[in-house]
Amino acid sequence: MVCSVLPQAPDYIMIKRGFDILVSALGLIVSLPLWGIIALAVKLHDGSPVFYRQPRVGKDGRVFTGLKFRSMVPDSDRKWGVAAAVANDPRITKVGKVLRATAMDELPQLWNILRGDMSFVGPRPEWVELVKKFRAEIPRFDLRHRVRPGLTGLAQVYGHSEISRRNKLRYDLLYARRQSFWLDMRLVLLSFAVTFTGRWELREAKVPRLRQRRYARAATSRAAWPAEGLLSKGLTQSRPSL
């Protein structure tokens, strides 16, 4: 079988991991006062727990505990079930709306990066329950698990806010094929730009349009997925709205 995920060069792996360790360690130290402010805000608004812990699927299918500041009401998974947040989601608290708009709810994932569970750039780690569902519905979904999951990625920066799971997979696998240190740096810088200039939900308007179109074309091109069956009938029904 021809694989759509190219092997990572040893030098790139070392450089990327070194960058992850250095920047996540510095980020944890510098952001420590902010952790206290966020924790106090969450605690005063609707009590404990301050952190949201959930099993996520990482590289090679390994399950790890993903950390976030809690942005939804306590026990939301038990009350409503595991589901991605939507517009005007009743599960999201007032403090949570601010955290999500600024991506501050993701701050504890610096610890996941330092531990090696995640990287700064890569496919976003999915919930265990959703991975089981996607494996049954989306061809070759597990190819995305051949690289370490990330805090941000192509789908997060260049994808539409309402991108389908199938098209999100296209971006994830495109990153796996084209990953490089310079692409990682570009995605990190663009992620900071989106965070500090506007809501993540509006990110399709915050990055260069020409680059959006270029990555959209590459992510939906037949040439990008030879012999992988990823352009089956189900995968070609929709494309990123860029």
PDB file of C-alpha atoms in Angstrom:
ATOM      1  CA  MET A   1       0.000   0.000   0.000  1.00  0.00           C
ATOM      2  CA  VAL A   2       1.252   3.497  -0.843  1.00  0.00           C
ATOM      3  CA  CYS A   3       1.287   5.611   2.299  1.00  0.00           C
ATOM      4  CA  SER A   4       0.131   9.244   2.263  1.00  0.00           C
ATOM      5  CA  VAL A   5       2.137  10.053   5.405  1.00  0.00           C
ATOM      6  CA  LEU A   6       5.817  10.441   4.620  1.00  0.00           C
ATOM      7  CA  PRO A   7       8.497   9.340   7.143  1.00  0.00           C
ATOM      8  CA  GLN A   8       9.867  12.159   9.288  1.00  0.00           C
ATOM      9  CA  ALA A   9      13.556  13.016   8.864  1.00  0.00           C
ATOM     10  CA  PRO A  10      15.557  12.345  12.079  1.00  0.00           C
ATOM     11  CA  ASP A  11      16.975  15.893  12.107  1.00  0.00           C
ATOM     12  CA  TYR A  12      13.486  17.377  11.827  1.00  0.00           C
ATOM     13  CA  ILE A  13      12.204  15.175  14.662  1.00  0.00           C
ATOM     14  CA  MET A  14      15.051  16.309  16.954  1.00  0.00           C
ATOM     15  CA  ILE A  15      14.664  19.998  16.077  1.00  0.00           C
ATOM     16  CA  LYS A  16      10.900  19.918  16.496  1.00  0.00           C
ATOM     17  CA  ARG A  17      11.071  18.118  19.838  1.00  0.00           C
ATOM     18  CA  GLY A  18      13.771  20.484  21.071  1.00  0.00           C
ATOM     19  CA  PHE A  19      11.625  23.458  20.104  1.00  0.00           C
ATOM     20  CA  ASP A  20       8.610  21.916  21.861  1.00  0.00           C
ATOM     21  CA  ILE A  21      10.535  21.328  25.103  1.00  0.00           C
ATOM     22  CA  LEU A  22      12.190  24.757  25.187  1.00  0.00           C
ATOM     23  CA  VAL A  23       9.144  26.849  24.293  1.00  0.00           C
ATOM     24  CA  SER A  24       6.653  24.880  26.403  1.00  0.00           C
ATOM     25  CA  ALA A  25       8.946  25.103  29.458  1.00  0.00           C
ATOM     26  CA  LEU A  26       9.388  28.851  28.992  1.00  0.00           C
ATOM     27  CA  GLY A  27       5.667  29.234  28.329  1.00  0.00           C
ATOM     28  CA  LEU A  28       4.773  27.438  31.543  1.00  0.00           C
ATOM     29  CA  ILE A  29       7.100  29.657  33.580  1.00  0.00           C
ATOM     30  CA  VAL A  30       6.011  32.943  31.988  1.00  0.00           C
ATOM     31  CA  SER A  31       2.291  32.137  32.064  1.00  0.00           C
ATOM     32  CA  LEU A  32       2.213  30.915  35.675  1.00  0.00           C
ATOM     33  CA  PRO A  33       0.619  34.139  37.032  1.00  0.00           C
ATOM     34  CA  LEU A  34      -2.038  33.893  34.318  1.00  0.00           C
ATOM     35  CA  TRP A  35      -2.827  30.350  35.418  1.00  0.00           C
ATOM     36  CA  GLY A  36      -3.647  31.686  38.872  1.00  0.00           C
ATOM     37  CA  ILE A  37      -5.964  34.368  37.498  1.00  0.00           C
ATOM     38  CA  ILE A  38      -7.798  31.922  35.224  1.00  0.00           C
ATOM     39  CA  ALA A  39      -8.090  29.292  37.946  1.00  0.00           C
ATOM     40  CA  LEU A  40      -9.538  31.867  40.349  1.00  0.00           C
ATOM     41  CA  ALA A  41     -12.023  33.101  37.732  1.00  0.00           C
ATOM     42  CA  VAL A  42     -13.241  29.576  36.960  1.00  0.00           C
ATOM     43  CA  LYS A  43     -13.455  28.686  40.661  1.00  0.00           C
ATOM     44  CA  LEU A  44     -15.392  31.829  41.633  1.00  0.00           C
ATOM     45  CA  HIS A  45     -17.790  31.566  38.699  1.00  0.00           C
ATOM     46  CA  ASP A  46     -19.058  28.013  39.125  1.00  0.00           C
ATOM     47  CA  GLY A  47     -16.762  26.102  41.448  1.00  0.00           C
ATOM     48  CA  SER A  48     -14.587  23.070  40.827  1.00  0.00           C
ATOM     49  CA  PRO A  49     -12.997  21.481  38.945  1.00  0.00           C
ATOM     50  CA  VAL A  50     -10.725  24.133  37.483  1.00  0.00           C
ATOM     51  CA  PHE A  51      -9.192  21.763  34.946  1.00  0.00           C
ATOM     52  CA  TYR A  52     -10.924  19.623  32.370  1.00  0.00           C
ATOM     53  CA  ARG A  53      -9.291  16.231  31.853  1.00  0.00           C
ATOM     54  CA  GLN A  54     -10.233  13.903  29.035  1.00  0.00           C
ATOM     55  CA  PRO A  55      -8.584  10.897  27.355  1.00  0.00           C
ATOM     56  CA  ARG A  56      -7.300  11.817  23.894  1.00  0.00           C
ATOM     57  CA  VAL A  57      -5.742   9.734  21.134  1.00  0.00           C
ATOM     58  CA  GLY A  58      -2.154  10.630  20.309  1.00  0.00           C
ATOM     59  CA  LYS A  59       0.657   9.387  18.100  1.00  0.00           C
ATOM     60  CA  ASP A  60       0.369   5.735  17.058  1.00  0.00           C
ATOM     61  CA  GLY A  61      -3.014   5.539  18.766  1.00  0.00           C
ATOM     62  CA  ARG A  62      -1.614   5.997  22.288  1.00  0.00           C
ATOM     63  CA  VAL A  63      -4.173   7.412  24.708  1.00  0.00           C
ATOM     64  CA  PHE A  64      -3.138  10.266  27.010  1.00  0.00           C
ATOM     65  CA  THR A  65      -4.933  12.656  29.348  1.00  0.00           C
ATOM     66  CA  GLY A  66      -5.481  16.011  27.658  1.00  0.00           C
ATOM     67  CA  LEU A  67      -5.602  19.067  29.938  1.00  0.00           C
ATOM     68  CA  LYS A  68      -7.574  22.276  29.535  1.00  0.00           C
ATOM     69  CA  PHE A  69      -9.021  24.953  31.752  1.00  0.00           C
ATOM     70  CA  ARG A  70     -12.667  24.040  32.143  1.00  0.00           C
ATOM     71  CA  SER A  71     -14.830  26.199  29.884  1.00  0.00           C
ATOM     72  CA  MET A  72     -18.086  24.252  30.211  1.00  0.00           C
ATOM     73  CA  VAL A  73     -20.384  23.567  33.136  1.00  0.00           C
ATOM     74  CA  PRO A  74     -19.235  20.823  35.535  1.00  0.00           C
ATOM     75  CA  ASP A  75     -20.012  17.244  34.418  1.00  0.00           C
ATOM     76  CA  SER A  76     -21.033  18.416  30.942  1.00  0.00           C
ATOM     77  CA  ASP A  77     -19.895  15.124  29.386  1.00  0.00           C
ATOM     78  CA  ARG A  78     -22.113  13.146  31.753  1.00  0.00           C
ATOM     79  CA  LYS A  79     -25.116  15.446  31.349  1.00  0.00           C
ATOM     80  CA  TRP A  80     -24.979  16.080  27.586  1.00  0.00           C
ATOM     81  CA  GLY A  81     -22.569  13.449  26.303  1.00  0.00           C
ATOM     82  CA  VAL A  82     -19.287  13.991  24.473  1.00  0.00           C
ATOM     83  CA  ALA A  83     -19.804  16.419  21.596  1.00  0.00           C
ATOM     84  CA  ALA A  84     -17.888  19.293  20.031  1.00  0.00           C
ATOM     85  CA  ALA A  85     -18.915  22.817  21.034  1.00  0.00           C
ATOM     86  CA  VAL A  86     -21.272  24.679  18.705  1.00  0.00           C
ATOM     87  CA  ALA A  87     -22.417  28.290  18.384  1.00  0.00           C
ATOM     88  CA  ASN A  88     -24.389  29.462  21.449  1.00  0.00           C
ATOM     89  CA  ASP A  89     -23.618  26.182  23.194  1.00  0.00           C
ATOM     90  CA  PRO A  90     -25.493  26.138  26.546  1.00  0.00           C
ATOM     91  CA  ARG A  91     -22.694  24.099  28.115  1.00  0.00           C
ATOM     92  CA  ILE A  92     -20.161  26.945  27.825  1.00  0.00           C
ATOM     93  CA  THR A  93     -19.911  29.233  30.853  1.00  0.00           C
ATOM     94  CA  LYS A  94     -19.421  33.009  30.743  1.00  0.00           C
ATOM     95  CA  VAL A  95     -15.799  32.607  31.785  1.00  0.00           C
ATOM     96  CA  GLY A  96     -15.483  29.779  29.284  1.00  0.00           C
ATOM     97  CA  LYS A  97     -16.572  32.029  26.417  1.00  0.00           C
ATOM     98  CA  VAL A  98     -13.702  34.401  27.163  1.00  0.00           C
ATOM     99  CA  LEU A  99     -11.222  31.547  27.511  1.00  0.00           C
ATOM    100  CA  ARG A 100     -12.288  29.994  24.222  1.00  0.00           C
ATOM    101  CA  ALA A 101     -12.305  33.287  22.318  1.00  0.00           C
ATOM    102  CA  THR A 102      -8.687  33.898  23.349  1.00  0.00           C
ATOM    103  CA  ALA A 103      -7.617  30.218  23.274  1.00  0.00           C
ATOM    104  CA  MET A 104      -6.584  30.543  26.939  1.00  0.00           C
ATOM    105  CA  ASP A 105      -8.453  27.345  27.771  1.00  0.00           C
ATOM    106  CA  GLU A 106      -5.670  25.518  25.886  1.00  0.00           C
ATOM    107  CA  LEU A 107      -2.897  26.882  28.121  1.00  0.00           C
ATOM    108  CA  PRO A 108      -2.569  23.701  30.257  1.00  0.00           C
ATOM    109  CA  GLN A 109      -1.713  21.769  27.112  1.00  0.00           C
ATOM    110  CA  LEU A 110       1.755  23.286  27.402  1.00  0.00           C
ATOM    111  CA  TRP A 111       2.225  20.565  30.024  1.00  0.00           C
ATOM    112  CA  ASN A 112       1.100  17.927  27.505  1.00  0.00           C
ATOM    113  CA  ILE A 113       3.649  19.312  25.040  1.00  0.00           C
ATOM    114  CA  LEU A 114       6.457  19.280  27.608  1.00  0.00           C
ATOM    115  CA  ARG A 115       5.615  15.663  28.496  1.00  0.00           C
ATOM    116  CA  GLY A 116       5.727  14.632  24.848  1.00  0.00           C
ATOM    117  CA  ASP A 117       2.032  13.800  24.527  1.00  0.00           C
ATOM    118  CA  MET A 118       1.638  16.629  22.013  1.00  0.00           C
ATOM    119  CA  SER A 119       3.596  19.060  19.867  1.00  0.00           C
ATOM    120  CA  PHE A 120       2.931  22.719  19.125  1.00  0.00           C
ATOM    121  CA  VAL A 121       1.960  21.831  15.550  1.00  0.00           C
ATOM    122  CA  GLY A 122       0.080  18.777  14.340  1.00  0.00           C
ATOM    123  CA  PRO A 123      -3.429  17.356  13.996  1.00  0.00           C
ATOM    124  CA  ARG A 124      -5.594  18.202  16.991  1.00  0.00           C
ATOM    125  CA  PRO A 125      -5.964  15.212  19.355  1.00  0.00           C
ATOM    126  CA  GLU A 126      -9.491  13.815  19.269  1.00  0.00           C
ATOM    127  CA  TRP A 127     -11.563  12.301  22.054  1.00  0.00           C
ATOM    128  CA  VAL A 128     -11.354   8.524  22.369  1.00  0.00           C
ATOM    129  CA  GLU A 129     -15.105   8.139  21.828  1.00  0.00           C
ATOM    130  CA  LEU A 130     -15.056  10.258  18.671  1.00  0.00           C
ATOM    131  CA  VAL A 131     -12.046   8.413  17.259  1.00  0.00           C
ATOM    132  CA  LYS A 132     -13.994   5.154  17.474  1.00  0.00           C
ATOM    133  CA  LYS A 133     -16.832   6.804  15.571  1.00  0.00           C
ATOM    134  CA  PHE A 134     -14.598   8.385  12.919  1.00  0.00           C
ATOM    135  CA  ARG A 135     -12.695   5.146  12.346  1.00  0.00           C
ATOM    136  CA  ALA A 136     -15.958   3.528  11.322  1.00  0.00           C
ATOM    137  CA  GLU A 137     -17.118   6.444   9.163  1.00  0.00           C
ATOM    138  CA  ILE A 138     -13.996   7.925   7.523  1.00  0.00           C
ATOM    139  CA  PRO A 139     -11.571   5.873   5.390  1.00  0.00           C
ATOM    140  CA  ARG A 140      -7.942   5.893   6.569  1.00  0.00           C
ATOM    141  CA  PHE A 141      -8.742   8.085   9.574  1.00  0.00           C
ATOM    142  CA  ASP A 142      -5.911   6.520  11.590  1.00  0.00           C
ATOM    143  CA  LEU A 143      -3.300   7.924   9.188  1.00  0.00           C
ATOM    144  CA  ARG A 144      -3.513  11.170  11.153  1.00  0.00           C
ATOM    145  CA  HIS A 145      -2.170   9.319  14.198  1.00  0.00           C
ATOM    146  CA  ARG A 146       1.187   8.687  12.515  1.00  0.00           C
ATOM    147  CA  VAL A 147       2.327  12.131  13.637  1.00  0.00           C
ATOM    148  CA  ARG A 148       2.272  13.659  17.110  1.00  0.00           C
ATOM    149  CA  PRO A 149      -0.932  15.675  17.738  1.00  0.00           C
ATOM    150  CA  GLY A 150      -0.593  19.421  18.101  1.00  0.00           C
ATOM    151  CA  LEU A 151      -1.911  22.561  19.723  1.00  0.00           C
ATOM    152  CA  THR A 152      -2.518  24.051  16.276  1.00  0.00           C
ATOM    153  CA  GLY A 153      -2.283  22.919  12.669  1.00  0.00           C
ATOM    154  CA  LEU A 154      -3.247  23.497   9.060  1.00  0.00           C
ATOM    155  CA  ALA A 155      -6.914  22.755   9.705  1.00  0.00           C
ATOM    156  CA  GLN A 156      -7.033  25.184  12.628  1.00  0.00           C
ATOM    157  CA  VAL A 157      -5.297  28.071  10.810  1.00  0.00           C
ATOM    158  CA  TYR A 158      -6.503  27.682   7.238  1.00  0.00           C
ATOM    159  CA  GLY A 159      -9.745  25.755   7.638  1.00  0.00           C
ATOM    160  CA  HIS A 160     -13.190  27.286   7.864  1.00  0.00           C
ATOM    161  CA  SER A 161     -14.636  27.415  11.391  1.00  0.00           C
ATOM    162  CA  GLU A 162     -17.347  24.932  10.362  1.00  0.00           C
ATOM    163  CA  ILE A 163     -15.114  22.611   8.339  1.00  0.00           C
ATOM    164  CA  SER A 164     -16.381  19.028   8.182  1.00  0.00           C
ATOM    165  CA  ARG A 165     -14.486  16.228   9.906  1.00  0.00           C
ATOM    166  CA  ARG A 166     -13.715  14.656   6.534  1.00  0.00           C
ATOM    167  CA  ASN A 167     -12.192  17.810   5.116  1.00  0.00           C
ATOM    168  CA  LYS A 168     -10.380  18.440   8.383  1.00  0.00           C
ATOM    169  CA  LEU A 169      -8.728  15.056   7.839  1.00  0.00           C
ATOM    170  CA  ARG A 170      -7.522  16.287   4.455  1.00  0.00           C
ATOM    171  CA  TYR A 171      -5.683  19.191   6.109  1.00  0.00           C
ATOM    172  CA  ASP A 172      -4.262  16.882   8.794  1.00  0.00           C
ATOM    173  CA  LEU A 173      -2.837  14.481   6.217  1.00  0.00           C
ATOM    174  CA  LEU A 174      -1.590  17.323   4.037  1.00  0.00           C
ATOM    175  CA  TYR A 175       0.407  18.564   7.029  1.00  0.00           C
ATOM    176  CA  ALA A 176       1.752  15.054   7.609  1.00  0.00           C
ATOM    177  CA  ARG A 177       3.012  14.979   4.008  1.00  0.00           C
ATOM    178  CA  ARG A 178       4.488  18.493   3.951  1.00  0.00           C
ATOM    179  CA  GLN A 179       5.648  18.980   7.526  1.00  0.00           C
ATOM    180  CA  SER A 180       8.833  20.952   8.001  1.00  0.00           C
ATOM    181  CA  PHE A 181      10.270  23.251  10.633  1.00  0.00           C
ATOM    182  CA  TRP A 182       9.495  26.325   8.516  1.00  0.00           C
ATOM    183  CA  LEU A 183       5.888  25.257   8.010  1.00  0.00           C
ATOM    184  CA  ASP A 184       5.637  24.702  11.770  1.00  0.00           C
ATOM    185  CA  MET A 185       6.968  28.196  12.464  1.00  0.00           C
ATOM    186  CA  ARG A 186       4.538  29.733   9.987  1.00  0.00           C
ATOM    187  CA  LEU A 187       1.591  27.966  11.606  1.00  0.00           C
ATOM    188  CA  VAL A 188       2.724  28.960  15.109  1.00  0.00           C
ATOM    189  CA  LEU A 189       3.059  32.625  14.100  1.00  0.00           C
ATOM    190  CA  LEU A 190      -0.284  32.647  12.285  1.00  0.00           C
ATOM    191  CA  SER A 191      -1.918  31.040  15.317  1.00  0.00           C
ATOM    192  CA  PHE A 192      -0.577  33.830  17.521  1.00  0.00           C
ATOM    193  CA  ALA A 193      -1.821  36.390  14.993  1.00  0.00           C
ATOM    194  CA  VAL A 194      -5.314  34.909  15.007  1.00  0.00           C
ATOM    195  CA  THR A 195      -5.348  34.726  18.807  1.00  0.00           C
ATOM    196  CA  PHE A 196      -4.309  38.353  19.309  1.00  0.00           C
ATOM    197  CA  THR A 197      -6.308  39.923  16.468  1.00  0.00           C
ATOM    198  CA  GLY A 198      -9.661  38.260  16.810  1.00  0.00           C
ATOM    199  CA  ARG A 199     -11.785  35.281  17.686  1.00  0.00           C
ATOM    200  CA  TRP A 200     -10.690  31.840  16.550  1.00  0.00           C
ATOM    201  CA  GLU A 201     -14.209  31.342  15.241  1.00  0.00           C
ATOM    202  CA  LEU A 202     -13.451  34.126  12.717  1.00  0.00           C
ATOM    203  CA  ARG A 203     -10.009  32.849  11.739  1.00  0.00           C
ATOM    204  CA  GLU A 204     -10.899  32.351   8.060  1.00  0.00           C
ATOM    205  CA  ALA A 205     -10.967  36.163   7.790  1.00  0.00           C
ATOM    206  CA  LYS A 206      -7.709  36.656   9.704  1.00  0.00           C
ATOM    207  CA  VAL A 207      -5.150  34.845   7.521  1.00  0.00           C
ATOM    208  CA  PRO A 208      -3.980  35.652   3.989  1.00  0.00           C
ATOM    209  CA  ARG A 209      -6.673  34.653   1.504  1.00  0.00           C
ATOM    210  CA  LEU A 210      -4.234  33.510  -1.182  1.00  0.00           C
ATOM    211  CA  ARG A 211      -2.609  31.070   1.221  1.00  0.00           C
ATOM    212  CA  GLN A 212      -6.026  29.854   2.323  1.00  0.00           C
ATOM    213  CA  ARG A 213      -6.949  29.043  -1.265  1.00  0.00           C
ATOM    214  CA  ARG A 214      -3.594  27.413  -1.943  1.00  0.00           C
ATOM    215  CA  TYR A 215      -3.869  25.051   1.022  1.00  0.00           C
ATOM    216  CA  ALA A 216      -7.541  24.406   0.303  1.00  0.00           C
ATOM    217  CA  ARG A 217      -6.676  23.348  -3.248  1.00  0.00           C
ATOM    218  CA  ALA A 218      -3.817  21.169  -2.024  1.00  0.00           C
ATOM    219  CA  ALA A 219      -5.961  19.601   0.688  1.00  0.00           C
ATOM    220  CA  THR A 220      -8.712  18.674  -1.760  1.00  0.00           C
ATOM    221  CA  SER A 221      -6.560  17.735  -4.762  1.00  0.00           C
ATOM    222  CA  ARG A 222      -6.668  14.184  -6.087  1.00  0.00           C
ATOM    223  CA  ALA A 223      -2.918  14.376  -6.663  1.00  0.00           C
ATOM    224  CA  ALA A 224      -2.357  14.681  -2.904  1.00  0.00           C
ATOM    225  CA  TRP A 225      -3.910  11.306  -2.126  1.00  0.00           C
ATOM    226  CA  PRO A 226      -2.696   8.655  -4.637  1.00  0.00           C
ATOM    227  CA  ALA A 227      -3.823   5.075  -4.003  1.00  0.00           C
ATOM    228  CA  GLU A 228      -5.221   5.898  -0.579  1.00  0.00           C
ATOM    229  CA  GLY A 229      -8.928   5.842  -1.318  1.00  0.00           C
ATOM    230  CA  LEU A 230      -9.362   9.153   0.466  1.00  0.00           C
ATOM    231  CA  LEU A 231     -11.242  10.643  -2.461  1.00  0.00           C
ATOM    232  CA  SER A 232     -14.056   8.155  -2.181  1.00  0.00           C
ATOM    233  CA  LYS A 233     -17.615   9.249  -2.774  1.00  0.00           C
ATOM    234  CA  GLY A 234     -18.081  10.286   0.838  1.00  0.00           C
ATOM    235  CA  LEU A 235     -14.954  12.442   0.902  1.00  0.00           C
ATOM    236  CA  THR A 236     -15.658  14.407  -2.255  1.00  0.00           C
ATOM    237  CA  GLN A 237     -19.106  15.624  -1.305  1.00  0.00           C
ATOM    238  CA  SER A 238     -17.828  18.763   0.429  1.00  0.00           C
ATOM    239  CA  ARG A 239     -14.748  20.973   0.377  1.00  0.00           C
ATOM    240  CA  PRO A 240     -13.450  23.649   2.731  1.00  0.00           C
ATOM    241  CA  SER A 241     -15.369  26.888   2.317  1.00  0.00           C
ATOM    242  CA  LEU A 242     -12.420  29.174   1.657  1.00  0.00           C
TER     243      LEU A 242
END
